[in-house]
Short mmCIF file of C-alpha atoms in Angstrom, two decimals:
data_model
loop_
_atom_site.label_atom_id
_atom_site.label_comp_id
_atom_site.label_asym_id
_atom_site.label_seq_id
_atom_site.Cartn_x
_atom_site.Cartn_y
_atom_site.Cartn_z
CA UNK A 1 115.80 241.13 268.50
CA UNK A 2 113.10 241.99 271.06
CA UNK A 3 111.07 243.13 267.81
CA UNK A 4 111.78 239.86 266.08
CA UNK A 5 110.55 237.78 268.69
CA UNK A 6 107.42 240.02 269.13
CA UNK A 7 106.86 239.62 264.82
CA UNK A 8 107.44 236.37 265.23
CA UNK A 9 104.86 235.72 267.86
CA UNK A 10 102.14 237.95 266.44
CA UNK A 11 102.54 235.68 263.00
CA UNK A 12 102.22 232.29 265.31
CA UNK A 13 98.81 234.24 266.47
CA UNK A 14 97.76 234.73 263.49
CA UNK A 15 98.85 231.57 262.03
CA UNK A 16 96.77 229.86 264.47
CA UNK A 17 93.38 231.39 264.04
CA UNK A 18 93.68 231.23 260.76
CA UNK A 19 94.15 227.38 260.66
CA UNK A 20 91.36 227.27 263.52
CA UNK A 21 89.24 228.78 260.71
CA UNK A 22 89.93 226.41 257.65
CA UNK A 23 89.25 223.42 260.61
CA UNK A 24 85.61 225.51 261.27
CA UNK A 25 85.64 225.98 257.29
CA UNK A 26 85.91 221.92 257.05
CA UNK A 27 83.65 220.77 259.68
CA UNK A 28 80.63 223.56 258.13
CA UNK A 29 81.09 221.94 255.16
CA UNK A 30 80.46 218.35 256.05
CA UNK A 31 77.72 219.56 258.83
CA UNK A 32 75.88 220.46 255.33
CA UNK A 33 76.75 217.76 253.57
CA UNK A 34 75.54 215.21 256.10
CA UNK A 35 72.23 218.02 257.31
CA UNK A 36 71.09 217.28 253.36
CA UNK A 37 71.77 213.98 253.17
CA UNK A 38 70.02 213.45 256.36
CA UNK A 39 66.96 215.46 254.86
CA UNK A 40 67.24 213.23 251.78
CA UNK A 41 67.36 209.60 253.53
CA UNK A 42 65.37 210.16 256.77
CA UNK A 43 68.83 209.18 258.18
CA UNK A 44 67.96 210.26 261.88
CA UNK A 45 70.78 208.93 263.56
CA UNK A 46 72.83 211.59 260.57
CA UNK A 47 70.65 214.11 261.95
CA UNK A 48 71.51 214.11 265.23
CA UNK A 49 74.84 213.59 265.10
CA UNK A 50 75.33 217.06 262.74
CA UNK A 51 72.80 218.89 265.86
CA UNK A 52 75.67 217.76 268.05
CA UNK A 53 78.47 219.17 265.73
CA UNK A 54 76.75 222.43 266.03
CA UNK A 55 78.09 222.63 269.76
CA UNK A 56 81.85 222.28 268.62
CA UNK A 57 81.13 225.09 265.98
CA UNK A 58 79.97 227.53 268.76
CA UNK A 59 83.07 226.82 270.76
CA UNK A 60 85.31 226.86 267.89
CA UNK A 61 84.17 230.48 267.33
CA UNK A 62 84.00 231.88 270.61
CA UNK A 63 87.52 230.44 271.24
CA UNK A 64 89.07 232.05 267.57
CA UNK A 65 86.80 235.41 269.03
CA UNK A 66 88.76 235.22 272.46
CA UNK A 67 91.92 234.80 270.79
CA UNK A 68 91.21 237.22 268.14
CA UNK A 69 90.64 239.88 270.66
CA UNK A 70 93.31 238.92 272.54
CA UNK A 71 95.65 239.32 270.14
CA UNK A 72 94.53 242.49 269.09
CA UNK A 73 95.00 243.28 273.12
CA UNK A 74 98.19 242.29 273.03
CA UNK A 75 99.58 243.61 269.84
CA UNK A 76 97.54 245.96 268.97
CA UNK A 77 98.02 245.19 265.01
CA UNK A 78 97.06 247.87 262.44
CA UNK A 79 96.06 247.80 258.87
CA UNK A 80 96.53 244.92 257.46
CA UNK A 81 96.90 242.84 260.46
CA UNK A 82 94.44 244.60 262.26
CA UNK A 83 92.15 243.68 258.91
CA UNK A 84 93.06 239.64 259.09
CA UNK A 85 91.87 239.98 263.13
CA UNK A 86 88.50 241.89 262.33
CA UNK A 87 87.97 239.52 259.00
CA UNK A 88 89.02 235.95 261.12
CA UNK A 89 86.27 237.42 263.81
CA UNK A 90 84.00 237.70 260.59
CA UNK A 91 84.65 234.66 259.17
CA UNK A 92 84.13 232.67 261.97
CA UNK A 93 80.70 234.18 262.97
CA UNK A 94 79.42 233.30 259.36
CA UNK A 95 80.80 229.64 259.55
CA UNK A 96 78.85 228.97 262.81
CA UNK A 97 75.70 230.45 261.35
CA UNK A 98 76.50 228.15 258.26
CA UNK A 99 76.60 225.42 260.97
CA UNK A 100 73.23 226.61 262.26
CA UNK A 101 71.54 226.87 259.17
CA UNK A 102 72.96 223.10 258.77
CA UNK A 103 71.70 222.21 262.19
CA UNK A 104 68.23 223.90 261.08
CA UNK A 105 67.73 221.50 258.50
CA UNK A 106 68.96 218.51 260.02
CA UNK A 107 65.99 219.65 262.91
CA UNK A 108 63.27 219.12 259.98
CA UNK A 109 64.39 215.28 259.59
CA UNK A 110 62.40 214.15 261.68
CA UNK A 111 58.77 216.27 260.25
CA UNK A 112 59.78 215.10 256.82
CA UNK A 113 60.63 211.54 257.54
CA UNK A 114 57.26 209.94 257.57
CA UNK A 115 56.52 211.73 253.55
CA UNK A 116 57.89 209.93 250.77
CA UNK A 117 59.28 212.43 248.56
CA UNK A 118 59.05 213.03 244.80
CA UNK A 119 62.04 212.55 243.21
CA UNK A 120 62.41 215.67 241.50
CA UNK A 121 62.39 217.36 244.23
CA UNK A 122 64.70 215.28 246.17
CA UNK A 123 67.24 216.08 243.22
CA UNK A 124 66.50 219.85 243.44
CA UNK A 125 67.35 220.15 246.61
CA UNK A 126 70.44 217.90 246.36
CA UNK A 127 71.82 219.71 243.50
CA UNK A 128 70.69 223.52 245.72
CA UNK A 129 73.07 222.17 248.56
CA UNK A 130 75.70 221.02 245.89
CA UNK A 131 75.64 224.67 244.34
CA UNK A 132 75.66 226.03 247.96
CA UNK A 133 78.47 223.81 248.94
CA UNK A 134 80.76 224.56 245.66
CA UNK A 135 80.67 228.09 246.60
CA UNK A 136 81.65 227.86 250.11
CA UNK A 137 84.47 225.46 248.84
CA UNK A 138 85.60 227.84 246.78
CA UNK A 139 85.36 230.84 249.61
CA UNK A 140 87.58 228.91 251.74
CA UNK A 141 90.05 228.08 249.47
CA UNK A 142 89.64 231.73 248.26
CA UNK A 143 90.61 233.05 252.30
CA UNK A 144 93.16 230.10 252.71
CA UNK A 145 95.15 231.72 249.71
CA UNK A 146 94.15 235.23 250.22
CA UNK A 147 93.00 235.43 246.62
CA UNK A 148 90.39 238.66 246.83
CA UNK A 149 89.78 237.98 242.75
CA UNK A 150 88.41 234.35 243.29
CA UNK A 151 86.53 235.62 246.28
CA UNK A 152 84.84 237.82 243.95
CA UNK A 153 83.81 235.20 241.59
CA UNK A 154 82.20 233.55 244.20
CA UNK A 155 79.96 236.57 244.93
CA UNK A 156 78.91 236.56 241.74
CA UNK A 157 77.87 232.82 241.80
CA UNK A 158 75.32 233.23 243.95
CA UNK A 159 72.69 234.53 241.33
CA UNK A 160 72.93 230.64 240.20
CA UNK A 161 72.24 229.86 243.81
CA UNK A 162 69.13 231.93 243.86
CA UNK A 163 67.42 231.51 240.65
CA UNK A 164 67.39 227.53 241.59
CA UNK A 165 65.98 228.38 245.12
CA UNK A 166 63.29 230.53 243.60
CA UNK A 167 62.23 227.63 241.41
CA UNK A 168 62.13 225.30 244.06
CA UNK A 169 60.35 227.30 245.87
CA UNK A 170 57.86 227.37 242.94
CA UNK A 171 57.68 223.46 242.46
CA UNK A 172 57.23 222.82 246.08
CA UNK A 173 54.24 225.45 246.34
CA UNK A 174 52.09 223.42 243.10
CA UNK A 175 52.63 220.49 244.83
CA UNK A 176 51.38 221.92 247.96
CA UNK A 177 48.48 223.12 245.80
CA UNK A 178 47.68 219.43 244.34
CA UNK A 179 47.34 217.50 247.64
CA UNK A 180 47.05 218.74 250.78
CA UNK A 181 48.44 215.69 252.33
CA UNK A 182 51.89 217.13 251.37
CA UNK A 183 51.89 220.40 252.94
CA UNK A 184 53.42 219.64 256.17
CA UNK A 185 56.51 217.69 254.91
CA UNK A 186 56.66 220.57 252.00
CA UNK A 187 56.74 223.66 254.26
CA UNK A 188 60.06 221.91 256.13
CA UNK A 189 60.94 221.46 252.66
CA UNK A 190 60.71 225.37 251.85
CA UNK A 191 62.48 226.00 254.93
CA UNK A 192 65.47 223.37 254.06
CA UNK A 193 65.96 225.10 250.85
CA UNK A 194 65.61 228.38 252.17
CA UNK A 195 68.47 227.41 254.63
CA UNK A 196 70.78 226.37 252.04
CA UNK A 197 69.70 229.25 249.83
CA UNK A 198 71.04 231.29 252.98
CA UNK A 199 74.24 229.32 253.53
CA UNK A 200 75.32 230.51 249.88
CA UNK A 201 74.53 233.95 251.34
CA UNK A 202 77.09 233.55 253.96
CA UNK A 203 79.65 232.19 251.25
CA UNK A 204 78.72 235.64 249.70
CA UNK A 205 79.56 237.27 253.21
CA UNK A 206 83.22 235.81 253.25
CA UNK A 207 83.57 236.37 250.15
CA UNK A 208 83.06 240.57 251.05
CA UNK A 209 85.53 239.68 253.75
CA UNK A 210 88.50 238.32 252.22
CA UNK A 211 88.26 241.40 249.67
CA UNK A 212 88.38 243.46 253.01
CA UNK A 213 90.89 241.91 254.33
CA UNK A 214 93.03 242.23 251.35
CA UNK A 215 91.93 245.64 250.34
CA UNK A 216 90.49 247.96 253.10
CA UNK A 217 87.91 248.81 251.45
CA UNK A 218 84.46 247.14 252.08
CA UNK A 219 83.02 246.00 248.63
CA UNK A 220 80.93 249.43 247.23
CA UNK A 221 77.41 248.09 245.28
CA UNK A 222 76.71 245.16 247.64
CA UNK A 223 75.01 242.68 245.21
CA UNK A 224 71.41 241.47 246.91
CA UNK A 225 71.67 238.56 248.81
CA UNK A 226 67.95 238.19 248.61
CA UNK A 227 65.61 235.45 247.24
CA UNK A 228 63.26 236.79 244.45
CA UNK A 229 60.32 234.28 245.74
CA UNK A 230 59.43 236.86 248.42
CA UNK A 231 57.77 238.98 245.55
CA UNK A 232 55.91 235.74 244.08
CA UNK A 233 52.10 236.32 243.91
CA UNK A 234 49.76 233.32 243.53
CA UNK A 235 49.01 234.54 240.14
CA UNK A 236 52.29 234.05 238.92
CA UNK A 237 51.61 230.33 239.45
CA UNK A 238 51.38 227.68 237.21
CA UNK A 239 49.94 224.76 238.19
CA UNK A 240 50.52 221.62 236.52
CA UNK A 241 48.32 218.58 235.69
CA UNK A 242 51.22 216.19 237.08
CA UNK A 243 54.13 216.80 239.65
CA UNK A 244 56.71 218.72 237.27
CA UNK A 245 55.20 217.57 234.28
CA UNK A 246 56.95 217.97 230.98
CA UNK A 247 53.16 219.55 229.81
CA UNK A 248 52.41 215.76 228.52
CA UNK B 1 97.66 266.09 280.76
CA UNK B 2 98.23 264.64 277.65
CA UNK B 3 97.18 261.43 278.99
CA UNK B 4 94.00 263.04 280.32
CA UNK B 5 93.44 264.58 276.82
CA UNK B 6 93.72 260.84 275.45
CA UNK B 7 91.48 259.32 277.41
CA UNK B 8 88.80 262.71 276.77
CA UNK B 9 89.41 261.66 272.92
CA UNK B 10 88.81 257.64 273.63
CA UNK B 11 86.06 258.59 275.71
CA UNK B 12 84.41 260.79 272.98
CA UNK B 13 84.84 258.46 270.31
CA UNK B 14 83.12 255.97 272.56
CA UNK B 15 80.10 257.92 273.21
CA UNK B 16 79.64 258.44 269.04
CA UNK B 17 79.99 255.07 269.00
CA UNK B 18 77.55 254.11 271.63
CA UNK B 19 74.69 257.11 270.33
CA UNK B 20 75.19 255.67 266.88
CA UNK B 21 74.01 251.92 268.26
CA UNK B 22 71.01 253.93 269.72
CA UNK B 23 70.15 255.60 266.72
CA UNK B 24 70.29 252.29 264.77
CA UNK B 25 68.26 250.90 267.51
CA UNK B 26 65.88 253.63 267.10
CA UNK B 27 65.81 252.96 263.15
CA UNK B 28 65.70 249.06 263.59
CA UNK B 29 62.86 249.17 265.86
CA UNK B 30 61.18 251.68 263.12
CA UNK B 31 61.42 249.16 260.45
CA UNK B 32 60.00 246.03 262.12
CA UNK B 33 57.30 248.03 263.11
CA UNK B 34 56.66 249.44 259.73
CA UNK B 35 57.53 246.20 257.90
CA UNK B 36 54.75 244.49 260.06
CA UNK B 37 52.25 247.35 259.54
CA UNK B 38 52.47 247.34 255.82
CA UNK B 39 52.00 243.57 255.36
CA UNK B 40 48.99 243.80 257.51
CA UNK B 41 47.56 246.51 255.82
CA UNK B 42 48.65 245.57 252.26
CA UNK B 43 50.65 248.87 252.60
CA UNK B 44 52.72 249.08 249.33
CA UNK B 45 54.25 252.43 249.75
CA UNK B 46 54.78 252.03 253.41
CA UNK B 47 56.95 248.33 253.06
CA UNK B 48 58.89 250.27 249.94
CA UNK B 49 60.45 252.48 252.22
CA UNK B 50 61.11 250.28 254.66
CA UNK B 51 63.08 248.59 251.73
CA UNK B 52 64.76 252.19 251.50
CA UNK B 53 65.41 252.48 255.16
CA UNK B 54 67.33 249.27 255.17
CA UNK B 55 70.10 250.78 252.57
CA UNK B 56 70.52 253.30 255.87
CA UNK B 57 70.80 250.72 258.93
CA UNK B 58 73.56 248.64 256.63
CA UNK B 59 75.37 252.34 255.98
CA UNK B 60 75.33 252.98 259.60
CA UNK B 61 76.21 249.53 260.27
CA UNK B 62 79.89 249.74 258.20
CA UNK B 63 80.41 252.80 259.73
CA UNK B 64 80.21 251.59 262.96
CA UNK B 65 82.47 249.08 262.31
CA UNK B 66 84.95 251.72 260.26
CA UNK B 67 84.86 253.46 263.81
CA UNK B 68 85.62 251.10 265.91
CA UNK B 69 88.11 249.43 264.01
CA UNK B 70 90.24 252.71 264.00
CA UNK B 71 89.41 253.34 267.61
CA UNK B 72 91.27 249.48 268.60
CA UNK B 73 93.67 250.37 266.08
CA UNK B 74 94.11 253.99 267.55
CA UNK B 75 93.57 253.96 271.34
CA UNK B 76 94.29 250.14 271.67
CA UNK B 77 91.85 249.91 274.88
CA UNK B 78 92.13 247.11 277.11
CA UNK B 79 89.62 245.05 279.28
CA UNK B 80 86.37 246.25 279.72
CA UNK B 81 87.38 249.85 277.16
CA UNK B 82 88.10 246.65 274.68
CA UNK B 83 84.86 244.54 274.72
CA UNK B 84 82.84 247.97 274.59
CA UNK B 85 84.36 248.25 271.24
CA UNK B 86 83.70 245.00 270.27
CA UNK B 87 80.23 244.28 271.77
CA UNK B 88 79.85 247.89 269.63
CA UNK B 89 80.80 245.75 266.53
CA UNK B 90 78.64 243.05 267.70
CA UNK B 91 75.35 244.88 268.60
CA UNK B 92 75.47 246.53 265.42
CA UNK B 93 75.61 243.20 263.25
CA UNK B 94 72.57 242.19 265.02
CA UNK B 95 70.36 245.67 264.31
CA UNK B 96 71.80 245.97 260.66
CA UNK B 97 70.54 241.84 260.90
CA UNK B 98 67.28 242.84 262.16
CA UNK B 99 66.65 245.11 259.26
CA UNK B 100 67.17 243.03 257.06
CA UNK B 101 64.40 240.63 258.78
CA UNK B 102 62.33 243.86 258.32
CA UNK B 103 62.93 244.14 254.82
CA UNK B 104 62.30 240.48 253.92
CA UNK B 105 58.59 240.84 255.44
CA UNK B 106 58.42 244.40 253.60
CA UNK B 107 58.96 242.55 250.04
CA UNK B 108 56.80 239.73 251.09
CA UNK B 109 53.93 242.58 250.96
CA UNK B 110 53.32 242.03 247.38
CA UNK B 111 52.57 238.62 246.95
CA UNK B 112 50.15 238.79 250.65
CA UNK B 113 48.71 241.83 249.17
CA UNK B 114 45.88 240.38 246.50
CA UNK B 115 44.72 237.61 249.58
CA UNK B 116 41.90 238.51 252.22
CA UNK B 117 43.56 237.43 255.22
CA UNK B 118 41.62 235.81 258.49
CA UNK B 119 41.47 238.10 261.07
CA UNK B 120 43.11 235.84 264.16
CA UNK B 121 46.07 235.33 261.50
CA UNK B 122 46.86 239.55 261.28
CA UNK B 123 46.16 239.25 265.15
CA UNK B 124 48.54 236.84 265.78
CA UNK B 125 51.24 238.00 263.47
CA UNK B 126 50.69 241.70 265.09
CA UNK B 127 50.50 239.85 268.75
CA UNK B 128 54.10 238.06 267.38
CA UNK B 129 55.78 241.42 266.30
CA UNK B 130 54.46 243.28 269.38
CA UNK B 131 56.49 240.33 271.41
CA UNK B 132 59.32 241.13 269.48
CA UNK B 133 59.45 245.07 269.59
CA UNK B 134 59.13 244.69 273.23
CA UNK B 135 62.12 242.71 273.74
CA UNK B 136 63.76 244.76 271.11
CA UNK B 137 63.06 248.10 273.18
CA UNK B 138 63.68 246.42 276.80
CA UNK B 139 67.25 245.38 275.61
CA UNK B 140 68.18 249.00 273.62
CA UNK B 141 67.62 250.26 277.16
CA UNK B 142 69.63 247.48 278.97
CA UNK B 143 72.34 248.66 276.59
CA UNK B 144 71.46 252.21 277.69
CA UNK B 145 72.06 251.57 280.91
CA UNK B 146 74.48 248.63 280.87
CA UNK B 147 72.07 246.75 283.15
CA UNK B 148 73.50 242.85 282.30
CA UNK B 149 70.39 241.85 284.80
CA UNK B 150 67.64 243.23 282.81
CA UNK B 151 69.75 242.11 279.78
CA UNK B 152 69.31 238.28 280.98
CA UNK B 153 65.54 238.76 281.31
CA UNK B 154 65.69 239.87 278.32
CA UNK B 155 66.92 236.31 277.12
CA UNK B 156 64.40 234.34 279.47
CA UNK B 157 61.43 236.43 277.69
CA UNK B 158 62.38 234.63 273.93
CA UNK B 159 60.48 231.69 275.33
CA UNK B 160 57.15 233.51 275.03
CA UNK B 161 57.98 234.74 271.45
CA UNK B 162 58.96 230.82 270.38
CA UNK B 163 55.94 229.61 271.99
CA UNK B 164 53.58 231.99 270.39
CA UNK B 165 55.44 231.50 266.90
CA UNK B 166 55.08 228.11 267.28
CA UNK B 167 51.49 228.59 267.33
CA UNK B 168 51.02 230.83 264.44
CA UNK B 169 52.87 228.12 262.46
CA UNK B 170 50.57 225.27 263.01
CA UNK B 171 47.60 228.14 262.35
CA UNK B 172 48.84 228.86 259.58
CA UNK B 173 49.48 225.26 258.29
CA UNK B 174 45.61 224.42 259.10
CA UNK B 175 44.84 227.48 256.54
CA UNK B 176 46.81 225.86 253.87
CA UNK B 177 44.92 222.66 254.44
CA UNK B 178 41.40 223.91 254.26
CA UNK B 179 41.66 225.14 251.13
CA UNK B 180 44.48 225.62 248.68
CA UNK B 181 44.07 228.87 247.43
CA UNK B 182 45.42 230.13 251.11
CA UNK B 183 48.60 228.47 250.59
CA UNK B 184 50.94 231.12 248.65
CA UNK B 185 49.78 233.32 250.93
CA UNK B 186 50.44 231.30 254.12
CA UNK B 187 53.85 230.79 252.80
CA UNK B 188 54.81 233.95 253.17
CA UNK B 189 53.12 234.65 256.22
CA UNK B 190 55.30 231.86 257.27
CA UNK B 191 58.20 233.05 256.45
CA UNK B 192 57.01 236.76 257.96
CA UNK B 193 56.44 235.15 261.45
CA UNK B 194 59.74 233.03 260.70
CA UNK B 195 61.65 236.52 260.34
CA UNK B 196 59.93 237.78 263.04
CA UNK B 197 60.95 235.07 265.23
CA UNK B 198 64.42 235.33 264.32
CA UNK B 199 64.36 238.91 265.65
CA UNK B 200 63.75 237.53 268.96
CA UNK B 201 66.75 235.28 268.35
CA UNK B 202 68.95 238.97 267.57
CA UNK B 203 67.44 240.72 270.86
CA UNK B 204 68.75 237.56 272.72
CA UNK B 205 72.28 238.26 270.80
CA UNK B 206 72.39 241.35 272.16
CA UNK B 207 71.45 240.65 275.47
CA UNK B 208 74.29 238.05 275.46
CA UNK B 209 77.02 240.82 274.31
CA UNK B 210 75.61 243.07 276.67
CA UNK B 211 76.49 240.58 279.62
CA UNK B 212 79.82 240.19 277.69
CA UNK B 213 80.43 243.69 277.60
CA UNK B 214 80.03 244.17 281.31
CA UNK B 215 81.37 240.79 282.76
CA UNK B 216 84.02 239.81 280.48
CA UNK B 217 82.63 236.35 280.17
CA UNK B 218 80.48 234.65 277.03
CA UNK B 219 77.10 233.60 279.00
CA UNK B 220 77.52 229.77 279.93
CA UNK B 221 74.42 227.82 278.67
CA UNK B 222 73.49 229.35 275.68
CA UNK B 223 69.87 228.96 276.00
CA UNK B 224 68.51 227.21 272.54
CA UNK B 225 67.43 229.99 270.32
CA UNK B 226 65.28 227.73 267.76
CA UNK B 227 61.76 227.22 267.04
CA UNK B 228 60.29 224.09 267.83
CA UNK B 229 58.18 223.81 264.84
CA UNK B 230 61.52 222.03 263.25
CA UNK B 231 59.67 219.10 264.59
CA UNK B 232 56.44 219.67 264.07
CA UNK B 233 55.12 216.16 262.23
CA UNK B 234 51.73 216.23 259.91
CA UNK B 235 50.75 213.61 262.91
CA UNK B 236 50.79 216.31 265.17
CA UNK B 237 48.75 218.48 263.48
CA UNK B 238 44.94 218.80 264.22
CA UNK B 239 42.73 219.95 261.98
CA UNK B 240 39.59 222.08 263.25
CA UNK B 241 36.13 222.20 261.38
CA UNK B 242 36.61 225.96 261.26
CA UNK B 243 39.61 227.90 261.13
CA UNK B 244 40.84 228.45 264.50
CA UNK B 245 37.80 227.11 265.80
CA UNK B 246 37.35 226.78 269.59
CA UNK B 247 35.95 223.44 269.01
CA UNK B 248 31.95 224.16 269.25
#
């Protein structure tokens, strides 16, 4: 009976962090939401309210890292267990650096606020965070069910994540080029993308984790995580008579 | 005596642990240096192998973590035993972190590598780097020598690195504005200091754990780890006659 009540107890633990980490999972999630809509509108007020949310996201994970060592402490859990302690402590670290990354870009607000923005690239980056955001929806409802398969899937999705960043990264370059009146809102630009770009990265990250968790065995061929602009010379750029022209 | 023949065993295990970190450290500290070298020299051959070295730091990195896992799962330490093992797991997220850093100014080498760069730019990417190594070497030994003091003046020195990056940026912003044809190039210098800076950030990571590992306690005030340039406005920006002009 002693046992049960130690079982038992171990499971509440457990039970606990875990729901501490779909709460982080939620409130990363609308930190990036609101960081790009911020961005988007010039909504300052936005901006600073998701730099404040950033402080509840550090304490959330130091508490779940107390608790997770703790626990381990006090019940010294192995495999699998042990594995759902070490991935929660995981988990939690990449959700806070989502929430920095989110808290990055709601910093840039106020550089970019005084630029009007061209549409197109208002979109791109809109639809970017949408991508970013569908994958770390599906990452958490891939840990929250323990489904290592649909955590996989989600690795894979980040190619779509990255191709779109690297041609962002292309269109806000040319317009750099054309006027150099937009190179200081456009370089917080490339950084906000290259944050989100990054928080699908971290999607990627729990995605390696749940198939930890579930499997023991890290994930062999890590896929790169990396953007392709890094390797983009000047003369592989195009430069357009007219802001994303359609070659008219 | 079987007790005594334990704690040998936990006590060995430890000491891997700890001379891997240092080796990492040692490899880490390698690759920023290298990275930095090549994409001031236009060093192809040198930033492909730091490329290579980074599949290394990320091998030694899961089995560090493969290590310690088994140690907690084996030896279950407690207290201060305990957050060795974790700050273990901790310190080497940050180096196998900091390569990575390296590696993204590595690949940036290509597209910087067809562009004459200004002189005071290489200077002050090299002065940026050097700020970081520094910091990167004085906390390896704090870990050394579990000195939490030198540790915490390890996180008062990232002031000097944000201060100088936050130069560099609006440098290398006035570049861009000048004259067009700098600004794929710029870009990636940004992003180069960017990474660079963010290796400051990972030295003040450490420097935190280390403190954790020897008090028990997560340092209070987290001092803010980001750049400033976040808010950097085009209003703020001067605009010399000549680059980095001293205003004759």
């Amino acid at each position: 009976m002693a046992t049960e009540h130690i079982v038992t107890s171990y499971e509440d633990e457990l039970k606990y962090i875990v729901r501490r980490i779909s709460e982080m999972g939620g409130q990363a999630e609308r930190m990036v939401e609101q960081a790009v809509a911020a961005l988007m509108r010039s909504d300052w007020a936005m901006a600073q309210s998701v730099v404040a949310d950033d402080l509840l996201l550090d304490a959330a994970q130091r508490e779940i890292d107390e608790r997770a060592i703790k626990t381990i402490a006090r019940r010294q859990p192995m495999a699998i267990d042990l594995r759902e302690i070490v991935g929660a402590i995981r988990i939690s670290n990449d959700l806070e650096r989502i929430g920095d990354l989110a808290k990055n870009i709601a910093k840039r607000v106020i550089a970019v606020h005084e630029h009007s923005q061209p549409m197109q690239l208002v979109r791109g980056i809109e639809h970017l965070s949408d991508l970013a955001l569908e994958q770390l929806k599906e990452v958490l409802d891939a840990y929250a069910t323990r489904d290592h398969r649909r955590a996989l899937a989600v690795r894979e999705g980040d190619d779509g994540i990255d191709a779109m960043y690297t041609s962002i990264f292309r269109e806000l370059l040319t317009y750099m080029m054309e006027d150099p009146r937009n190179i200081t809102a456009c370089t917080h630009l490339l950084f906000s993308a290259k944050n989100i770009e990054r928080i699908g990265d971290h999607a990627t990250n729990i995605a390696e984790t749940i198939y930890y968790i579930k499997t023991g065995q890290q994930m062999e061929s890590e896929r790169p995580k990396d953007d392709r602009t890094s390797s983009l010379a000047q003369t592989d750029m195009t430069m357009p008579s007219a802001p994303g022209g359609t070659g008219a």
